[in-house]
């Protein structure tokens, strides 16, 4: 079965960049998208028995922050070992500390350059999915 990635991102431009990078560097990956924190939690509920292989999680989300999503998801035994990578424009020390405290596998600051952004997504996919 092809790997599945959940992207939790409210910005359509950032979604587009990730989708384009996945299509270019990992076309076998199925990409699901949640637009906000609440829909991300619903996704986890609905996919408890078949979770994605990787989650790319933004911090600044409507309804519920990405860090709140991370902390809640990590409390569920079904998702404790699920790779969750924070992909955020924030480099605030408080965000980095809370991501670590809640159990993020990695914290990656979103690059502003498209090529670097695509390569960053490619590298994350390679690290966690072995592609």
PDB file of C-alpha atoms in Angstrom:
ATOM      1  CA  UNK A   1       0.000   0.000   0.000  1.00  0.00           C
ATOM      2  CA  UNK A   2       1.247   3.457  -0.864  1.00  0.00           C
ATOM      3  CA  UNK A   3       2.239   5.700   2.038  1.00  0.00           C
ATOM      4  CA  UNK A   4      -0.241   8.305   3.211  1.00  0.00           C
ATOM      5  CA  UNK A   5       0.668  11.729   4.593  1.00  0.00           C
ATOM      6  CA  UNK A   6      -1.621  14.096   6.454  1.00  0.00           C
ATOM      7  CA  UNK A   7      -0.891  17.780   5.853  1.00  0.00           C
ATOM      8  CA  UNK A   8      -2.500  20.086   8.431  1.00  0.00           C
ATOM      9  CA  UNK A   9      -2.235  23.539   6.895  1.00  0.00           C
ATOM     10  CA  UNK A  10      -4.701  26.418   6.558  1.00  0.00           C
ATOM     11  CA  UNK A  11      -2.757  28.450   3.997  1.00  0.00           C
ATOM     12  CA  UNK A  12      -3.701  27.498   0.428  1.00  0.00           C
ATOM     13  CA  UNK A  13      -0.330  28.668  -0.956  1.00  0.00           C
ATOM     14  CA  UNK A  14       1.590  26.499   1.502  1.00  0.00           C
ATOM     15  CA  UNK A  15      -0.715  23.566   0.720  1.00  0.00           C
ATOM     16  CA  UNK A  16       0.031  24.042  -2.957  1.00  0.00           C
ATOM     17  CA  UNK A  17       3.789  24.048  -2.345  1.00  0.00           C
ATOM     18  CA  UNK A  18       3.633  20.808  -0.370  1.00  0.00           C
ATOM     19  CA  UNK A  19       1.325  19.143  -2.909  1.00  0.00           C
ATOM     20  CA  UNK A  20       3.654  20.134  -5.728  1.00  0.00           C
ATOM     21  CA  UNK A  21       6.718  18.815  -3.893  1.00  0.00           C
ATOM     22  CA  UNK A  22       4.981  15.514  -3.123  1.00  0.00           C
ATOM     23  CA  UNK A  23       3.911  15.145  -6.749  1.00  0.00           C
ATOM     24  CA  UNK A  24       7.450  15.857  -7.955  1.00  0.00           C
ATOM     25  CA  UNK A  25       9.520  13.899  -5.438  1.00  0.00           C
ATOM     26  CA  UNK A  26       7.153  11.226  -4.100  1.00  0.00           C
ATOM     27  CA  UNK A  27       4.340  10.606  -6.582  1.00  0.00           C
ATOM     28  CA  UNK A  28       3.338   7.354  -4.873  1.00  0.00           C
ATOM     29  CA  UNK A  29       2.415   9.236  -1.682  1.00  0.00           C
ATOM     30  CA  UNK A  30      -1.254   9.915  -1.031  1.00  0.00           C
ATOM     31  CA  UNK A  31      -1.699  13.355   0.538  1.00  0.00           C
ATOM     32  CA  UNK A  32      -4.681  14.126   2.768  1.00  0.00           C
ATOM     33  CA  UNK A  33      -5.292  17.714   3.905  1.00  0.00           C
ATOM     34  CA  UNK A  34      -6.923  19.151   7.015  1.00  0.00           C
ATOM     35  CA  UNK A  35      -7.502  22.917   7.003  1.00  0.00           C
ATOM     36  CA  UNK A  36      -7.707  23.543  10.745  1.00  0.00           C
ATOM     37  CA  UNK A  37      -7.035  21.995  14.141  1.00  0.00           C
ATOM     38  CA  UNK A  38     -10.553  20.675  14.664  1.00  0.00           C
ATOM     39  CA  UNK A  39     -10.672  18.916  11.294  1.00  0.00           C
ATOM     40  CA  UNK A  40      -7.242  17.438  12.044  1.00  0.00           C
ATOM     41  CA  UNK A  41      -8.546  15.932  15.302  1.00  0.00           C
ATOM     42  CA  UNK A  42     -11.565  14.551  13.437  1.00  0.00           C
ATOM     43  CA  UNK A  43      -9.209  13.036  10.854  1.00  0.00           C
ATOM     44  CA  UNK A  44      -7.276  11.292  13.625  1.00  0.00           C
ATOM     45  CA  UNK A  45     -10.530  10.015  15.120  1.00  0.00           C
ATOM     46  CA  UNK A  46     -11.719   8.708  11.765  1.00  0.00           C
ATOM     47  CA  UNK A  47      -8.350   7.083  10.956  1.00  0.00           C
ATOM     48  CA  UNK A  48      -7.515   5.647  14.371  1.00  0.00           C
ATOM     49  CA  UNK A  49      -7.278   2.110  12.955  1.00  0.00           C
ATOM     50  CA  UNK A  50      -5.396   3.164   9.824  1.00  0.00           C
ATOM     51  CA  UNK A  51      -3.362   6.288  10.636  1.00  0.00           C
ATOM     52  CA  UNK A  52      -1.248   8.084   8.057  1.00  0.00           C
ATOM     53  CA  UNK A  53       2.432   7.228   7.810  1.00  0.00           C
ATOM     54  CA  UNK A  54       3.479  10.827   8.477  1.00  0.00           C
ATOM     55  CA  UNK A  55       1.930  14.112   9.584  1.00  0.00           C
ATOM     56  CA  UNK A  56       3.123  17.557   8.493  1.00  0.00           C
ATOM     57  CA  UNK A  57       1.617  19.969  11.003  1.00  0.00           C
ATOM     58  CA  UNK A  58       1.498  23.756  10.932  1.00  0.00           C
ATOM     59  CA  UNK A  59       1.282  25.612  14.253  1.00  0.00           C
ATOM     60  CA  UNK A  60      -0.807  28.662  13.428  1.00  0.00           C
ATOM     61  CA  UNK A  61      -4.189  27.110  12.622  1.00  0.00           C
ATOM     62  CA  UNK A  62      -7.773  28.296  13.018  1.00  0.00           C
ATOM     63  CA  UNK A  63     -10.043  26.797  15.696  1.00  0.00           C
ATOM     64  CA  UNK A  64      -7.266  24.860  17.455  1.00  0.00           C
ATOM     65  CA  UNK A  65      -3.517  25.416  17.214  1.00  0.00           C
ATOM     66  CA  UNK A  66      -1.213  22.824  15.745  1.00  0.00           C
ATOM     67  CA  UNK A  67       0.559  22.534  19.092  1.00  0.00           C
ATOM     68  CA  UNK A  68      -2.754  21.764  20.811  1.00  0.00           C
ATOM     69  CA  UNK A  69      -3.453  19.131  18.141  1.00  0.00           C
ATOM     70  CA  UNK A  70      -0.006  17.626  18.705  1.00  0.00           C
ATOM     71  CA  UNK A  71      -0.407  17.455  22.482  1.00  0.00           C
ATOM     72  CA  UNK A  72      -3.845  15.832  22.218  1.00  0.00           C
ATOM     73  CA  UNK A  73      -2.830  13.323  19.564  1.00  0.00           C
ATOM     74  CA  UNK A  74       0.255  12.233  21.493  1.00  0.00           C
ATOM     75  CA  UNK A  75      -1.945  11.288  24.467  1.00  0.00           C
ATOM     76  CA  UNK A  76      -3.626   8.616  22.326  1.00  0.00           C
ATOM     77  CA  UNK A  77      -1.695   5.350  22.341  1.00  0.00           C
ATOM     78  CA  UNK A  78      -2.622   4.733  18.696  1.00  0.00           C
ATOM     79  CA  UNK A  79      -0.603   7.790  17.637  1.00  0.00           C
ATOM     80  CA  UNK A  80       2.314   7.820  20.071  1.00  0.00           C
ATOM     81  CA  UNK A  81       4.791   6.491  17.505  1.00  0.00           C
ATOM     82  CA  UNK A  82       3.329   8.270  14.491  1.00  0.00           C
ATOM     83  CA  UNK A  83       5.933  10.599  12.954  1.00  0.00           C
ATOM     84  CA  UNK A  84       4.691  14.169  13.351  1.00  0.00           C
ATOM     85  CA  UNK A  85       6.814  16.946  11.892  1.00  0.00           C
ATOM     86  CA  UNK A  86       6.045  20.572  12.669  1.00  0.00           C
ATOM     87  CA  UNK A  87       6.336  22.593   9.470  1.00  0.00           C
ATOM     88  CA  UNK A  88       5.881  26.210  10.503  1.00  0.00           C
ATOM     89  CA  UNK A  89       7.001  29.723   9.678  1.00  0.00           C
ATOM     90  CA  UNK A  90       7.433  30.379  13.410  1.00  0.00           C
ATOM     91  CA  UNK A  91      10.865  30.227  14.957  1.00  0.00           C
ATOM     92  CA  UNK A  92       9.686  31.444  18.362  1.00  0.00           C
ATOM     93  CA  UNK A  93      11.544  29.646  21.177  1.00  0.00           C
ATOM     94  CA  UNK A  94       8.252  29.087  23.036  1.00  0.00           C
ATOM     95  CA  UNK A  95       6.819  27.235  19.998  1.00  0.00           C
ATOM     96  CA  UNK A  96       9.951  25.122  19.629  1.00  0.00           C
ATOM     97  CA  UNK A  97       9.885  24.240  23.332  1.00  0.00           C
ATOM     98  CA  UNK A  98       6.193  23.316  23.349  1.00  0.00           C
ATOM     99  CA  UNK A  99       6.569  21.210  20.184  1.00  0.00           C
ATOM    100  CA  UNK A 100       9.364  19.290  21.866  1.00  0.00           C
ATOM    101  CA  UNK A 101       7.401  18.982  25.106  1.00  0.00           C
ATOM    102  CA  UNK A 102       4.347  17.614  23.253  1.00  0.00           C
ATOM    103  CA  UNK A 103       6.366  15.063  21.304  1.00  0.00           C
ATOM    104  CA  UNK A 104       7.043  16.388  17.809  1.00  0.00           C
ATOM    105  CA  UNK A 105       9.556  14.248  15.970  1.00  0.00           C
ATOM    106  CA  UNK A 106      11.050  17.295  14.330  1.00  0.00           C
ATOM    107  CA  UNK A 107      10.500  21.037  13.999  1.00  0.00           C
ATOM    108  CA  UNK A 108      11.204  22.495  10.567  1.00  0.00           C
ATOM    109  CA  UNK A 109      10.897  26.172   9.757  1.00  0.00           C
ATOM    110  CA  UNK A 110       9.178  26.731   6.415  1.00  0.00           C
ATOM    111  CA  UNK A 111      11.591  28.137   3.866  1.00  0.00           C
ATOM    112  CA  UNK A 112      10.385  31.160   1.918  1.00  0.00           C
ATOM    113  CA  UNK A 113      11.998  30.095  -1.363  1.00  0.00           C
ATOM    114  CA  UNK A 114       9.921  27.613  -3.411  1.00  0.00           C
ATOM    115  CA  UNK A 115      12.855  25.456  -4.458  1.00  0.00           C
ATOM    116  CA  UNK A 116      14.182  25.215  -0.915  1.00  0.00           C
ATOM    117  CA  UNK A 117      10.637  24.533   0.369  1.00  0.00           C
ATOM    118  CA  UNK A 118      10.207  21.669  -2.107  1.00  0.00           C
ATOM    119  CA  UNK A 119      13.595  20.219  -1.193  1.00  0.00           C
ATOM    120  CA  UNK A 120      12.724  20.481   2.499  1.00  0.00           C
ATOM    121  CA  UNK A 121       9.508  18.515   1.966  1.00  0.00           C
ATOM    122  CA  UNK A 122      11.437  15.977  -0.138  1.00  0.00           C
ATOM    123  CA  UNK A 123      13.988  15.529   2.649  1.00  0.00           C
ATOM    124  CA  UNK A 124      11.268  15.052   5.272  1.00  0.00           C
ATOM    125  CA  UNK A 125       9.559  12.420   3.114  1.00  0.00           C
ATOM    126  CA  UNK A 126      12.862  10.626   2.607  1.00  0.00           C
ATOM    127  CA  UNK A 127      13.686  10.685   6.324  1.00  0.00           C
ATOM    128  CA  UNK A 128      10.362   9.393   7.563  1.00  0.00           C
ATOM    129  CA  UNK A 129       9.039   7.314   4.664  1.00  0.00           C
ATOM    130  CA  UNK A 130      12.314   6.071   3.188  1.00  0.00           C
ATOM    131  CA  UNK A 131      11.401   7.339  -0.278  1.00  0.00           C
TER     132      UNK A 131
END
